[in-house]
PDB file of C-alpha atoms in Angstrom:
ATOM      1  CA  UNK A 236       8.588 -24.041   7.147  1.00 35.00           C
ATOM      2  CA  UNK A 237       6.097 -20.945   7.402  1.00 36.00           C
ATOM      3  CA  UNK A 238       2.480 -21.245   7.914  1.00 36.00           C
ATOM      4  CA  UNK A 239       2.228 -18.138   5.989  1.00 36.00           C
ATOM      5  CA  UNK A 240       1.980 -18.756   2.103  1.00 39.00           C
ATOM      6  CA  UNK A 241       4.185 -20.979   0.349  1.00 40.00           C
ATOM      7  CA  UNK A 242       7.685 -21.685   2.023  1.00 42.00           C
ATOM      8  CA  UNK A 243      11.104 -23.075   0.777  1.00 45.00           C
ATOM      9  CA  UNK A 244      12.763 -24.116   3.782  1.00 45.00           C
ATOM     10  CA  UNK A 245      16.730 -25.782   4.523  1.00 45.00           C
ATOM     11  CA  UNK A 246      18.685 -26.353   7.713  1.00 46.00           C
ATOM     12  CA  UNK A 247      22.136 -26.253   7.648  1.00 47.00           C
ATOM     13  CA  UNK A 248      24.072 -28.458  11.110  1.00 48.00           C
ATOM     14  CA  UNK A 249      27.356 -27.767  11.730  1.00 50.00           C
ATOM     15  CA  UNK A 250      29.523 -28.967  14.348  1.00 50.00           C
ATOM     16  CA  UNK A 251      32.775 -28.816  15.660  1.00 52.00           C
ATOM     17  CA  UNK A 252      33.605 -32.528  14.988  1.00 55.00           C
ATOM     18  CA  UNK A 253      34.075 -33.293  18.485  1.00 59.00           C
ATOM     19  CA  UNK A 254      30.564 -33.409  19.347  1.00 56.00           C
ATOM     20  CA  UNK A 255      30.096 -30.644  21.495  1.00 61.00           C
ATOM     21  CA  UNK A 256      28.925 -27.926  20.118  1.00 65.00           C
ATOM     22  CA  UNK A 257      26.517 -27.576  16.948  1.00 64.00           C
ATOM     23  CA  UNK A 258      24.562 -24.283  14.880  1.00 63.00           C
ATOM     24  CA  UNK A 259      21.821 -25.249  13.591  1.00 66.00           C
ATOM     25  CA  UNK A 260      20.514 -22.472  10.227  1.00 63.00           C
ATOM     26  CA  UNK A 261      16.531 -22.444   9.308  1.00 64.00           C
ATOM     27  CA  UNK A 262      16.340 -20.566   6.278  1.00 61.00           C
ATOM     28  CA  UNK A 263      12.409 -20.130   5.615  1.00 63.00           C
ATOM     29  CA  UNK A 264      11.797 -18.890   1.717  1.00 61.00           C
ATOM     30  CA  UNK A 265       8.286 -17.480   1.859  1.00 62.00           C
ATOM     31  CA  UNK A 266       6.567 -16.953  -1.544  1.00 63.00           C
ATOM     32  CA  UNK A 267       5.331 -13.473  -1.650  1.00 66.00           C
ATOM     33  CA  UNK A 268       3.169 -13.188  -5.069  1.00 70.00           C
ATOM     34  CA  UNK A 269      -0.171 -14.330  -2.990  1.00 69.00           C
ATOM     35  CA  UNK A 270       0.317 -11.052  -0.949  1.00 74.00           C
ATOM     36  CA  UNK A 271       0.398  -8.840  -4.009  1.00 81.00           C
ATOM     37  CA  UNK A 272      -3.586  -9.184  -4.650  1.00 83.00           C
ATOM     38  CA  UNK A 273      -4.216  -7.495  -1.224  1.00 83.00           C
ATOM     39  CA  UNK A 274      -1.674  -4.651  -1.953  1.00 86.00           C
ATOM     40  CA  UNK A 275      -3.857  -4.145  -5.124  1.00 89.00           C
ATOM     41  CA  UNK A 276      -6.795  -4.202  -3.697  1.00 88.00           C
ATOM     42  CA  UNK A 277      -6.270  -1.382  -1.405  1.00 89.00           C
ATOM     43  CA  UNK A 278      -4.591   0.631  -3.721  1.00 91.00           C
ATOM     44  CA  UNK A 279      -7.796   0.270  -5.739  1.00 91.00           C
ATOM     45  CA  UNK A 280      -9.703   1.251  -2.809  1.00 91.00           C
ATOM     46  CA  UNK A 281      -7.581   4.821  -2.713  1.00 92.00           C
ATOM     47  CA  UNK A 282      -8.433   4.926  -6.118  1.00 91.00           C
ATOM     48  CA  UNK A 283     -12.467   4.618  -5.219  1.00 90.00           C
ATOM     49  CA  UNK A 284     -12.194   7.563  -2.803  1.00 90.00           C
ATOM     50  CA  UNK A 285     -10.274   9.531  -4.963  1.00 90.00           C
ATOM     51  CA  UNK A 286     -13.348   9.255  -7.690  1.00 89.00           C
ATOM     52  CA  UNK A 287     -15.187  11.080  -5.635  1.00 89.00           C
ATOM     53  CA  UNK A 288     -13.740  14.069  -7.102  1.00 88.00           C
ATOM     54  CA  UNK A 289     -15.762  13.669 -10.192  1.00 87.00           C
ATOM     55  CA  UNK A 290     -18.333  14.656  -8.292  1.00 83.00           C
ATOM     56  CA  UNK A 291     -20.145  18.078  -9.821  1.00 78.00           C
ATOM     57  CA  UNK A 292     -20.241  20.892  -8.275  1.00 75.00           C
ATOM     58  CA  UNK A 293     -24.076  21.534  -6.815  1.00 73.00           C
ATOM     59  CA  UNK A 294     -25.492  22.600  -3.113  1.00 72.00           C
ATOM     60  CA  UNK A 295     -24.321  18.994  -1.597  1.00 77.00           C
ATOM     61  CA  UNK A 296     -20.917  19.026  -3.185  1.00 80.00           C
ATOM     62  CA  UNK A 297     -19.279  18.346  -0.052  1.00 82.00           C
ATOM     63  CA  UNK A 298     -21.829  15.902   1.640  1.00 84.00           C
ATOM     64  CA  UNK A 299     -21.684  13.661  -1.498  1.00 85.00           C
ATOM     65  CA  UNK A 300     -18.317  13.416  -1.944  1.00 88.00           C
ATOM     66  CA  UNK A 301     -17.305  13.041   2.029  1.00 88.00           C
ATOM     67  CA  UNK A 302     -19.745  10.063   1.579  1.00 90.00           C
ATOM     68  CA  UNK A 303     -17.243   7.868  -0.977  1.00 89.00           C
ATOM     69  CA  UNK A 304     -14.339   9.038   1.379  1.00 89.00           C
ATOM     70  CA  UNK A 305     -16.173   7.939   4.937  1.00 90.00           C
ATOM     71  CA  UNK A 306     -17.266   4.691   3.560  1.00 90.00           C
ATOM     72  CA  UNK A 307     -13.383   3.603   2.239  1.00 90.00           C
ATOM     73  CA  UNK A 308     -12.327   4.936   4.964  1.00 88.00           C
ATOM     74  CA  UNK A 309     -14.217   2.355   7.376  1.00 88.00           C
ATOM     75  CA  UNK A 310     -13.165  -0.147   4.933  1.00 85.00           C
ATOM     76  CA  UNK A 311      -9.600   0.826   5.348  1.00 84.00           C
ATOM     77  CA  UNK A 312     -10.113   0.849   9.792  1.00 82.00           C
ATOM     78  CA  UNK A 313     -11.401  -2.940   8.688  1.00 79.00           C
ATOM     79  CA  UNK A 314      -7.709  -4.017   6.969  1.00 74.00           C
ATOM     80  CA  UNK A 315      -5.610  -2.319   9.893  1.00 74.00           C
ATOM     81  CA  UNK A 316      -7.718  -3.961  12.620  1.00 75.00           C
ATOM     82  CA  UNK A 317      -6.769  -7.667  10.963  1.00 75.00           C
ATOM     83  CA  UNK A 318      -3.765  -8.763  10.653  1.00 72.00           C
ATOM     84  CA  UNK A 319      -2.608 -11.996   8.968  1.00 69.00           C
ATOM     85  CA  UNK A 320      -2.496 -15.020  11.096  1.00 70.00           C
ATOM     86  CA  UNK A 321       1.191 -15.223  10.709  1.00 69.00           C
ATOM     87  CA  UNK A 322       2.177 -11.471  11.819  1.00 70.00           C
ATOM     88  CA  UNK A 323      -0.554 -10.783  14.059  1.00 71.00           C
ATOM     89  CA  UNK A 324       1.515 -11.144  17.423  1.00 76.00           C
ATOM     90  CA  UNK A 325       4.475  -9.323  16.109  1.00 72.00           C
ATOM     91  CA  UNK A 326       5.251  -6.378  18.158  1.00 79.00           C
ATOM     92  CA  UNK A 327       6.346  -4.524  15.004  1.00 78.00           C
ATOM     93  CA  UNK A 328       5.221  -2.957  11.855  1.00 78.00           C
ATOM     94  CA  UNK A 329       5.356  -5.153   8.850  1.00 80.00           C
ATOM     95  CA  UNK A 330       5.587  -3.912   5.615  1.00 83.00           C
ATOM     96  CA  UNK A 331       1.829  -5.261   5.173  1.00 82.00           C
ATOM     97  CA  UNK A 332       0.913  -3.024   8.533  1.00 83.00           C
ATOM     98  CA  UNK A 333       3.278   0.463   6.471  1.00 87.00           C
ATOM     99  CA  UNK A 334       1.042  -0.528   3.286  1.00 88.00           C
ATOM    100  CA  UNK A 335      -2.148  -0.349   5.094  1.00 88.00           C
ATOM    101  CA  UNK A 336      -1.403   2.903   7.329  1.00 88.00           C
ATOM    102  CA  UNK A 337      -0.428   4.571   4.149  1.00 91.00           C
ATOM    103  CA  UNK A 338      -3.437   3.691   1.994  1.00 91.00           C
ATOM    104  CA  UNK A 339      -5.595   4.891   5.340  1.00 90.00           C
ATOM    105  CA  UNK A 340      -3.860   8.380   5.310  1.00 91.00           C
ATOM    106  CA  UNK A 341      -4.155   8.577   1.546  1.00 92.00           C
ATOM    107  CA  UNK A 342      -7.879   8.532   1.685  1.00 92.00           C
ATOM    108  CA  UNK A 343      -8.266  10.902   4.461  1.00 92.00           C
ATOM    109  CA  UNK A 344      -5.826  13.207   2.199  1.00 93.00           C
ATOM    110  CA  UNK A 345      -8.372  12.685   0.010  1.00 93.00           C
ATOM    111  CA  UNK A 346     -10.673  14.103   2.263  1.00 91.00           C
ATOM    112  CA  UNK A 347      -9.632  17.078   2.894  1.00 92.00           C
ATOM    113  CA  UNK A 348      -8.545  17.952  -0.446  1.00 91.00           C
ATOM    114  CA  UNK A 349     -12.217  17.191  -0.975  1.00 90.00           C
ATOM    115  CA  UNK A 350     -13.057  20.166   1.795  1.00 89.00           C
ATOM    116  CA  UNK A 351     -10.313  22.006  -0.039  1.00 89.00           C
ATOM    117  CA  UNK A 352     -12.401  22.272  -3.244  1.00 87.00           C
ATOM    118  CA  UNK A 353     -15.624  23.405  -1.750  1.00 85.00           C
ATOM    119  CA  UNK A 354     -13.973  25.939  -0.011  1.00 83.00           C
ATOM    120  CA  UNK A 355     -11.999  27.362  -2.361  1.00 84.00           C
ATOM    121  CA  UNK A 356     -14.577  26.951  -5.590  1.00 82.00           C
ATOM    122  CA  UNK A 357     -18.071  27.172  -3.460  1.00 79.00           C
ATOM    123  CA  UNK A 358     -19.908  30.076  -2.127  1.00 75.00           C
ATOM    124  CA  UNK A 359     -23.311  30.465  -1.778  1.00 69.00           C
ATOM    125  CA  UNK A 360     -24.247  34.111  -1.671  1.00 68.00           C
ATOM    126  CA  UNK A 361     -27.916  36.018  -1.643  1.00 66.00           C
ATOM    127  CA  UNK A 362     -30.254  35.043  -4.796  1.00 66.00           C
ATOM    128  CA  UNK A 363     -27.745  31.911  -5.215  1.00 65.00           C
ATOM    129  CA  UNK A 364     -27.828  28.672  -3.308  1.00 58.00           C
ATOM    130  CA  UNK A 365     -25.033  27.141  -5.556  1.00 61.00           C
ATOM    131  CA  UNK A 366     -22.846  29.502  -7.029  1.00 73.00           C
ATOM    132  CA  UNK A 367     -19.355  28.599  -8.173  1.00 75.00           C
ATOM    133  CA  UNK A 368     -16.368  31.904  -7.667  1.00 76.00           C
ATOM    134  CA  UNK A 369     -15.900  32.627 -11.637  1.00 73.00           C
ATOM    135  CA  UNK A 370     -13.043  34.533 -10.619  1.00 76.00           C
ATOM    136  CA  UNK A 371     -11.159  31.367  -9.836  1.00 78.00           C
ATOM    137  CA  UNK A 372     -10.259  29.637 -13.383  1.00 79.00           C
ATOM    138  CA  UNK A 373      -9.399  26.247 -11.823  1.00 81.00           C
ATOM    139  CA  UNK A 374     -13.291  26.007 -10.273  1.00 79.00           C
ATOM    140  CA  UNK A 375     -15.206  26.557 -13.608  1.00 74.00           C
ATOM    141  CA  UNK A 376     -13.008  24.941 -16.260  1.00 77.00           C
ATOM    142  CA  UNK A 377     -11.872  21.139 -16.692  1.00 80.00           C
ATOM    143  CA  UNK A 378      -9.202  19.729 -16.867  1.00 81.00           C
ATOM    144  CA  UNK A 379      -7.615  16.543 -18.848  1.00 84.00           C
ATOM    145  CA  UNK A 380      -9.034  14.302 -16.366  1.00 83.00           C
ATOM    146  CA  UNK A 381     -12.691  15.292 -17.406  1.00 82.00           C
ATOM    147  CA  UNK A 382     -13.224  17.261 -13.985  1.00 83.00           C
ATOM    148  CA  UNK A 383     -12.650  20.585 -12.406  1.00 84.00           C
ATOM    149  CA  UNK A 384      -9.035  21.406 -12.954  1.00 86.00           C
ATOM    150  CA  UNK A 385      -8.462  21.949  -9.427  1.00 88.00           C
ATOM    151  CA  UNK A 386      -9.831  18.356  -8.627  1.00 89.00           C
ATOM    152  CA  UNK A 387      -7.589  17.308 -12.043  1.00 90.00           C
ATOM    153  CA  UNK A 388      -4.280  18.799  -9.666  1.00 91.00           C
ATOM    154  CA  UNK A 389      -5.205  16.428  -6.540  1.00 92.00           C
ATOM    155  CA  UNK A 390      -5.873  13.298  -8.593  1.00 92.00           C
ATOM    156  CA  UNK A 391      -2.393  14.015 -10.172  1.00 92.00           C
ATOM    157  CA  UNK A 392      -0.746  14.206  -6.818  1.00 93.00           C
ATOM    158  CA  UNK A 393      -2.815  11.179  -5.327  1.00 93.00           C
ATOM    159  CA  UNK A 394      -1.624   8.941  -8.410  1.00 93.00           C
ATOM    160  CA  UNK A 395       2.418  10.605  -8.011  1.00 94.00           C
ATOM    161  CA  UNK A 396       2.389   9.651  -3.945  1.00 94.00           C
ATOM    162  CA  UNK A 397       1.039   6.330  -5.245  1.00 93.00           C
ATOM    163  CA  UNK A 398       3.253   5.713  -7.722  1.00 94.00           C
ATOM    164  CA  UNK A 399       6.642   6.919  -5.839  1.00 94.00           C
ATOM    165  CA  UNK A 400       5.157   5.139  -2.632  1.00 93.00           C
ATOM    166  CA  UNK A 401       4.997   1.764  -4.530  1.00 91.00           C
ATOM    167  CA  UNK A 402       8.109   1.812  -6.056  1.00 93.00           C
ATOM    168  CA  UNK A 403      10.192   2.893  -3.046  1.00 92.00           C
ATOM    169  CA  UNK A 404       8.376  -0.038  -0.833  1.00 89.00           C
ATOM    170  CA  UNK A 405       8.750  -2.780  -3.701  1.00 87.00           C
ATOM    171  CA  UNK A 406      12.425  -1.725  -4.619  1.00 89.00           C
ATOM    172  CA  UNK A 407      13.133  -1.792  -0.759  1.00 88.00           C
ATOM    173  CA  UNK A 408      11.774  -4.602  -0.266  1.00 82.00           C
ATOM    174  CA  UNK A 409      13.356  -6.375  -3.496  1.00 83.00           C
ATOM    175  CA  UNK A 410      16.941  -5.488  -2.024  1.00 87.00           C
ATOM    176  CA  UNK A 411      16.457  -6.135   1.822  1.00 82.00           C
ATOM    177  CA  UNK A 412      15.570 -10.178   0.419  1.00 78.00           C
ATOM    178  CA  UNK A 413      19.198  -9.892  -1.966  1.00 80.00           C
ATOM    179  CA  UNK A 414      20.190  -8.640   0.888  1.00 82.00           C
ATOM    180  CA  UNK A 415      19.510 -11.382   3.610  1.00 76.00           C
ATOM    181  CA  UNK A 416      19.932 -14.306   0.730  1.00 75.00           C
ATOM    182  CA  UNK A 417      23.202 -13.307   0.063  1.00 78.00           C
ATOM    183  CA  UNK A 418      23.964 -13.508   3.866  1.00 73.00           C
ATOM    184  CA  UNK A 419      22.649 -16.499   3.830  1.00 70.00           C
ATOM    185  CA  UNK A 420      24.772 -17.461   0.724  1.00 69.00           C
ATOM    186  CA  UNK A 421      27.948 -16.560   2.789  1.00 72.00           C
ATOM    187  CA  UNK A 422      27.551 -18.267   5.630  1.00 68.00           C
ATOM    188  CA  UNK A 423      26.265 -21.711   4.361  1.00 65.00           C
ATOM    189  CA  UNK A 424      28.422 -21.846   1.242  1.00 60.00           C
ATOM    190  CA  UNK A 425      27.447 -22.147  -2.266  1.00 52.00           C
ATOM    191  CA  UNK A 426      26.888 -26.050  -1.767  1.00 46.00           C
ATOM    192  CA  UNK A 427      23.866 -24.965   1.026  1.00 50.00           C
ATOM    193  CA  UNK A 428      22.810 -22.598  -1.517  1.00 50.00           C
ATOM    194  CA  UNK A 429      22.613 -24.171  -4.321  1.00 52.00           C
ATOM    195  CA  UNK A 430      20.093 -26.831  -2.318  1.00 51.00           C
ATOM    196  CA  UNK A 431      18.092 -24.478  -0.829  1.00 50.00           C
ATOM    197  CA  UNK A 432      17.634 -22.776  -3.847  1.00 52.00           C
ATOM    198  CA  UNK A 433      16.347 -26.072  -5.550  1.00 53.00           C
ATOM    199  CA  UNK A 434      14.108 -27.111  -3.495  1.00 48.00           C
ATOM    200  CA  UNK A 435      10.775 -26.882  -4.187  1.00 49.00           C
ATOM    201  CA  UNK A 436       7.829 -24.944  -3.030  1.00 48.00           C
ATOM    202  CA  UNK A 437       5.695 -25.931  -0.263  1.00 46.00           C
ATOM    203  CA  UNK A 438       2.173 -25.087  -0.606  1.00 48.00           C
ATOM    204  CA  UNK A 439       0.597 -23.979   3.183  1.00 46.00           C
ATOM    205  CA  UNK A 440      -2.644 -23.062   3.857  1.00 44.00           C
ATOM    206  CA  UNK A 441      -3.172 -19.684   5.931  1.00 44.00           C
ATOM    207  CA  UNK A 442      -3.567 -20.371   9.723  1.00 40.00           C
TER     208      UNK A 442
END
């Protein structure tokens, strides 16, 4: 059983009918939907720094919009510093620990495309304390997104890196379990399988 979310759980004995010599199979079946709720959570939290480039452009451009990305970015240190119960001795990355690492760099790439903006769009010259460089047509027009279309570029590429990165980590995911099931599936038989597929789920509370 796992003391980490719900758990289907079988063991297969086998011996060698003399008495001697047995293998003993735990085959722990952890349910993984509780775990999705977090993974949404921080990709909402990316999403809330990455607002920050609806921010207008005035004389505290950057300190205002550094702001949104500081404080998600403490609340990102706060998820990698807390691990779940269950993984929190592992000497290894989980894919939990990948998640969290990536949403953390996402929002400091958020960051400095922030500082990218403002130094590209910004200039503050003599007789103008907030002036934005007419010259350059993706600082003074907007985009589909309803801001700058510069800022309208990096919320495209924030939301592609998202989307690719959650796909390639739920699709790897998906086929590393068909992967170890079917294993599983060879080794005990179809008869093991077919019980340990049946059995039902047993609820665990965290810790």
């Amino acid at each position: 059983s796992s003391s980490f979310g719900a758990s289907r759980s079988f063991t297969g004995l086998a011996g060698d009918g003399q008495g001697t010599t047995y293998e003993v199979i735990l085959c722990t079946r952890r349910d993984v939907t509780r775990y999705l709720f977090t993974f949404f959570i921080l990709c909402v939290m990316v999403l809330a720094g990455a607002l920050s480039f609806f921010c207008t452009m005035s004389v505290d451009v950057l300190t205002g919009r550094l702001s949104i990305n500081v404080t998600v970015l403490l609340s990102m240190v706060a998820f990698t510093t807390q691990r779940p119960a269950a993984i929190e001795c592992l000497p290894y990355n989980t894919v939990y620990d990948s998640y969290v690492q990536f949403c953390t760099c996402m929002t400091a790439l958020t960051s400095f495309a922030n500082l990218a903006t403002f130094l590209r769009c910004f200039e503050v010259i003599d007789g103008c304390d907030e002036c934005i460089r007419m010259e350059e047509p993706m600082c003074h027009r907007y985009g589909w997104c309803g801001a700058l279309v510069i800022d309208c570029r990096f919320v495209e590429a924030i939301l592609g890196i998202m989307l690719m990165y959650n796909v390639r980590v739920f699709g790897t995911t998906y086929r590393n379990r068909q992967r170890e099931l079917m294993h599983y599936r060879t080794v005990c038989g179809d008869a093991s399988w077919s019980l340990f597929h049946n059995l039902p789920v047993a609820q665990h509370s965290p810790g």
